[in-house]
PDB file of C-alpha atoms in Angstrom:
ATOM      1  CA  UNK A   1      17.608 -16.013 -36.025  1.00 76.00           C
ATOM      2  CA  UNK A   2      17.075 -18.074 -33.278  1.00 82.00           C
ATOM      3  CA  UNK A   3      15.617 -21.868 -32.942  1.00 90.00           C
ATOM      4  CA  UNK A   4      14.251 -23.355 -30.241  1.00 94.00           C
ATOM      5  CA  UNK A   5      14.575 -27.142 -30.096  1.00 93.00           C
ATOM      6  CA  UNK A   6      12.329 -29.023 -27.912  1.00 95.00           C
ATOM      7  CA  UNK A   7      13.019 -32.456 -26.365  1.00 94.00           C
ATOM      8  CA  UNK A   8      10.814 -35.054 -23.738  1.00 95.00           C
ATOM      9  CA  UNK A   9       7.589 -35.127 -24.424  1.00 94.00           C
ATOM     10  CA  UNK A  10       5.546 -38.235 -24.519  1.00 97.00           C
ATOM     11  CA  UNK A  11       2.968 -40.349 -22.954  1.00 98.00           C
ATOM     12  CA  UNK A  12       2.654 -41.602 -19.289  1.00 98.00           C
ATOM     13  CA  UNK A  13      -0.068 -42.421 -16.275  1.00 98.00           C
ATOM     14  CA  UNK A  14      -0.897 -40.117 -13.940  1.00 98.00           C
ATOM     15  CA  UNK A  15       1.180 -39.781 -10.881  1.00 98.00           C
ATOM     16  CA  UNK A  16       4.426 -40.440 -13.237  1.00 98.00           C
ATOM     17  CA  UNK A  17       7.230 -37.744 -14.245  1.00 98.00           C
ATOM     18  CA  UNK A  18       8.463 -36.644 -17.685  1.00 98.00           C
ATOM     19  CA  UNK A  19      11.603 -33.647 -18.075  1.00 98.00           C
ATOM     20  CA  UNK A  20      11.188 -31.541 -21.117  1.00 98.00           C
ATOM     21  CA  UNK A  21      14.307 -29.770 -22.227  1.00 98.00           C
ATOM     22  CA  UNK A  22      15.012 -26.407 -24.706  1.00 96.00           C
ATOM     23  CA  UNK A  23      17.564 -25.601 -25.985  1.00 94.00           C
ATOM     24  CA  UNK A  24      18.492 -21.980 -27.967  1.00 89.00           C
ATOM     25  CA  UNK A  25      20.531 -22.774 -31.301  1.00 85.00           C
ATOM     26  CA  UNK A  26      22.645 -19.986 -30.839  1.00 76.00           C
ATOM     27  CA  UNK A  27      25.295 -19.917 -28.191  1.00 67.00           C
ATOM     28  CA  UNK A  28      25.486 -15.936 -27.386  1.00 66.00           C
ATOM     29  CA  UNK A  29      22.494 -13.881 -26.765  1.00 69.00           C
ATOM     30  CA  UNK A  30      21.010 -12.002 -24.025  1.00 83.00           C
ATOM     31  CA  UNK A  31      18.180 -13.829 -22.178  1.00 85.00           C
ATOM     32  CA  UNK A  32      16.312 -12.107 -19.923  1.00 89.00           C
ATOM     33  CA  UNK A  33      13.337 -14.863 -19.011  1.00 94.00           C
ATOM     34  CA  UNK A  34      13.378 -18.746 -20.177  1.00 95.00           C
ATOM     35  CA  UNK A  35       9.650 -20.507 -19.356  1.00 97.00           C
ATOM     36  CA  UNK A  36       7.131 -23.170 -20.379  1.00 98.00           C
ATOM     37  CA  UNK A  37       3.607 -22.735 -21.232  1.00 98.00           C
ATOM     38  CA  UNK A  38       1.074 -25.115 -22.184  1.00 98.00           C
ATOM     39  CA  UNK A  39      -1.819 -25.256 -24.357  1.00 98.00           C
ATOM     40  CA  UNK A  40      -4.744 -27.311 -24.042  1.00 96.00           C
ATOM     41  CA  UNK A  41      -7.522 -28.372 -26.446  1.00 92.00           C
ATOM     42  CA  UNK A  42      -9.849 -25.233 -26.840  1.00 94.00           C
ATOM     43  CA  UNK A  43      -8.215 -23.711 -23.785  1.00 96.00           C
ATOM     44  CA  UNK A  44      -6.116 -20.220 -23.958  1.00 97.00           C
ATOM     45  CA  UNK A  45      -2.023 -20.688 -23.857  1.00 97.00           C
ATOM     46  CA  UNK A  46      -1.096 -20.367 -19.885  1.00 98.00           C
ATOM     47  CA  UNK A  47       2.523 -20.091 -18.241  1.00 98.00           C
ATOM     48  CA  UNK A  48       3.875 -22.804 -16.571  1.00 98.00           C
ATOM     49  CA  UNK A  49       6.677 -21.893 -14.973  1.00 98.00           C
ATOM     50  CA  UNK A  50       9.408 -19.359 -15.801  1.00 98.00           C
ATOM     51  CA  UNK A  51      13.276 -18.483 -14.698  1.00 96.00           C
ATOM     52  CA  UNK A  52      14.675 -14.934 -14.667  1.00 94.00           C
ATOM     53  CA  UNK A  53      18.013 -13.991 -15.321  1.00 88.00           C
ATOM     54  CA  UNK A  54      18.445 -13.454 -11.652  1.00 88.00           C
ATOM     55  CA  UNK A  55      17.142 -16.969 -10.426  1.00 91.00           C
ATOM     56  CA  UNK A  56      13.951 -16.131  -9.157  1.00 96.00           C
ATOM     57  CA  UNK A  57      11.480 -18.556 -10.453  1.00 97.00           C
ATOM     58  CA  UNK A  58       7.176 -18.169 -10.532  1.00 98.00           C
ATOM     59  CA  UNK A  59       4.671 -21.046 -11.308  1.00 98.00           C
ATOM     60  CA  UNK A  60       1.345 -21.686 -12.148  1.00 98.00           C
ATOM     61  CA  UNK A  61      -0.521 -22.455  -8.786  1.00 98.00           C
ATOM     62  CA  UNK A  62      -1.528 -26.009 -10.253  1.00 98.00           C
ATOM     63  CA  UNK A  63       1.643 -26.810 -10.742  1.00 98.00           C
ATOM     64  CA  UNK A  64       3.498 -25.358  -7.522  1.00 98.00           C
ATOM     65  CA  UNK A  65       5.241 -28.426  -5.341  1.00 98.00           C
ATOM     66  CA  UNK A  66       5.104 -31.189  -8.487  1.00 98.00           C
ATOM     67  CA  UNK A  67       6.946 -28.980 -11.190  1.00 98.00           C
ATOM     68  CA  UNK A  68      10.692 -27.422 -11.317  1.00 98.00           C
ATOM     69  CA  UNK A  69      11.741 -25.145 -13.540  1.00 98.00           C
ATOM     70  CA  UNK A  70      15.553 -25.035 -14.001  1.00 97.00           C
ATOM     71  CA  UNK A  71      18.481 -23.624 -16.292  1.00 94.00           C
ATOM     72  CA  UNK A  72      22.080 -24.387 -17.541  1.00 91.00           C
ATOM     73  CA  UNK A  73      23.470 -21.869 -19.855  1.00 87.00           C
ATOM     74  CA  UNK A  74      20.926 -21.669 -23.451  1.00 89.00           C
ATOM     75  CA  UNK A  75      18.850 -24.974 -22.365  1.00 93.00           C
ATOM     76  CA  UNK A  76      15.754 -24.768 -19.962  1.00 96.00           C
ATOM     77  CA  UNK A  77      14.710 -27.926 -18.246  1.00 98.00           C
ATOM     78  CA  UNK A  78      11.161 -28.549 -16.918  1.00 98.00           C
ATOM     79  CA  UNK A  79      11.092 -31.280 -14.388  1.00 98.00           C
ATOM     80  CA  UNK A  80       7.095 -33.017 -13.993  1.00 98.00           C
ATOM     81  CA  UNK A  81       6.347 -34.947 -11.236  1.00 98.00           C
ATOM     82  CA  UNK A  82       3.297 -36.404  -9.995  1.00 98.00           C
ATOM     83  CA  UNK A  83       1.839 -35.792 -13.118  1.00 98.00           C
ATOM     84  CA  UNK A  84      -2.265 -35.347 -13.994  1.00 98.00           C
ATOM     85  CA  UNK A  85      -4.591 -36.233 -16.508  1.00 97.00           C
ATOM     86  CA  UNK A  86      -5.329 -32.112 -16.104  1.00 97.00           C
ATOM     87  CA  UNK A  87      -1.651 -31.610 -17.445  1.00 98.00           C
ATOM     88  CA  UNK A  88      -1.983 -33.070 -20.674  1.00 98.00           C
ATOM     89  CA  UNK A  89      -1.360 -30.157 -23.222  1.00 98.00           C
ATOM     90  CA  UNK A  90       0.837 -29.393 -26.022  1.00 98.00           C
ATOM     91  CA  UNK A  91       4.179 -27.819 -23.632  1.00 98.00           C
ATOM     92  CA  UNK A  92       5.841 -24.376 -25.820  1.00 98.00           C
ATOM     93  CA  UNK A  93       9.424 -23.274 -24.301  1.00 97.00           C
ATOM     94  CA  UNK A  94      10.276 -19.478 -24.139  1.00 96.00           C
ATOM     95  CA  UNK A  95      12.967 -17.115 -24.213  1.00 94.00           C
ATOM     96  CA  UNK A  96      12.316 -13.776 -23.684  1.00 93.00           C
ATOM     97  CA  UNK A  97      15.419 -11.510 -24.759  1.00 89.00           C
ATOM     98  CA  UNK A  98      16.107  -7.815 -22.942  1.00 89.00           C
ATOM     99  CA  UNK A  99      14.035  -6.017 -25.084  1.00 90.00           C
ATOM    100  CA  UNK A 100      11.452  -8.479 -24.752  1.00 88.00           C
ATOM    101  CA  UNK A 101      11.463  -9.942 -28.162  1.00 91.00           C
ATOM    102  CA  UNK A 102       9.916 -13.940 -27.924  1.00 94.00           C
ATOM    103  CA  UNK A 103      10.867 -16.821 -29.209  1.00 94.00           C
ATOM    104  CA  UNK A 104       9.429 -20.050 -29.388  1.00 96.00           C
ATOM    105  CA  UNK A 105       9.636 -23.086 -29.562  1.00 95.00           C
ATOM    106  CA  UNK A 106       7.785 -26.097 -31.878  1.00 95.00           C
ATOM    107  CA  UNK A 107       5.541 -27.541 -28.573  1.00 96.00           C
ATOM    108  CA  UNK A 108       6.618 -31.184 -27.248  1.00 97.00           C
ATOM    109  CA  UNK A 109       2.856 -33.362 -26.690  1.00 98.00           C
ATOM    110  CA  UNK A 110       2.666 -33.972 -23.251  1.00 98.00           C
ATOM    111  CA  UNK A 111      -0.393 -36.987 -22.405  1.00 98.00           C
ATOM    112  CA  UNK A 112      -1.020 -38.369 -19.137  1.00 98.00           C
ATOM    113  CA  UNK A 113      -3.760 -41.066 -18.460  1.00 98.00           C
ATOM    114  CA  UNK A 114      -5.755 -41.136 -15.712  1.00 95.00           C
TER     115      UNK A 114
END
């Protein structure tokens, strides 16, 4: 079984920048997709931003030019700049393996203050 372990949530004003990071807790299987989504009070869970196995990379339009998306072996990184009180949400990491099994991770609180 595999755990995803969550890491850089936390509080900050608008316009500031926060990295979350995720990392698999086993070394060796085969990843096809590794992405973010958020969840909002009372709103639906939405992707953030996700990383194929090939490098290409696809983001939320409200998120395009202030978030990066980024990978290094097991652990996904998701860089927040320029931050909004809009962005606050609980943040879920994702790996998607080749047969499209998902697995999740425990959501990191992200809070920004307008």
């Amino acid at each position: 079984q595999v755990q995803l372990v969550e890491s850089g949530g936390g509080k900050v004003q608008a316009g500031g920048s926060l990295r979350l990071s995720c990392s698999a807790s086993r070394s060796r299987f085969n990843i096809n997709a590794m992405g973010w989504y958020r969840q909002a009070p009372g709103q639906q869970r939405e992707l953030v931003a996700e990383i194929l196995s090939g490098g290409r990379t696809n983001y939320a339009d409200s998120v395009k030019g202030r978030f990066t998306i980024s990978r290094d072996k097991n652990t996904v990184y998701l860089q927040m700049n320029s931050l909004k009180p809009e962005d606050t949400a609980i943040y879920y990491c994702n790996f998607r393996d080749t047969v499209g099994f998902n697995y999740w991770g425990q959501g990191t609180q992200v809070t920004v203050s307008s």
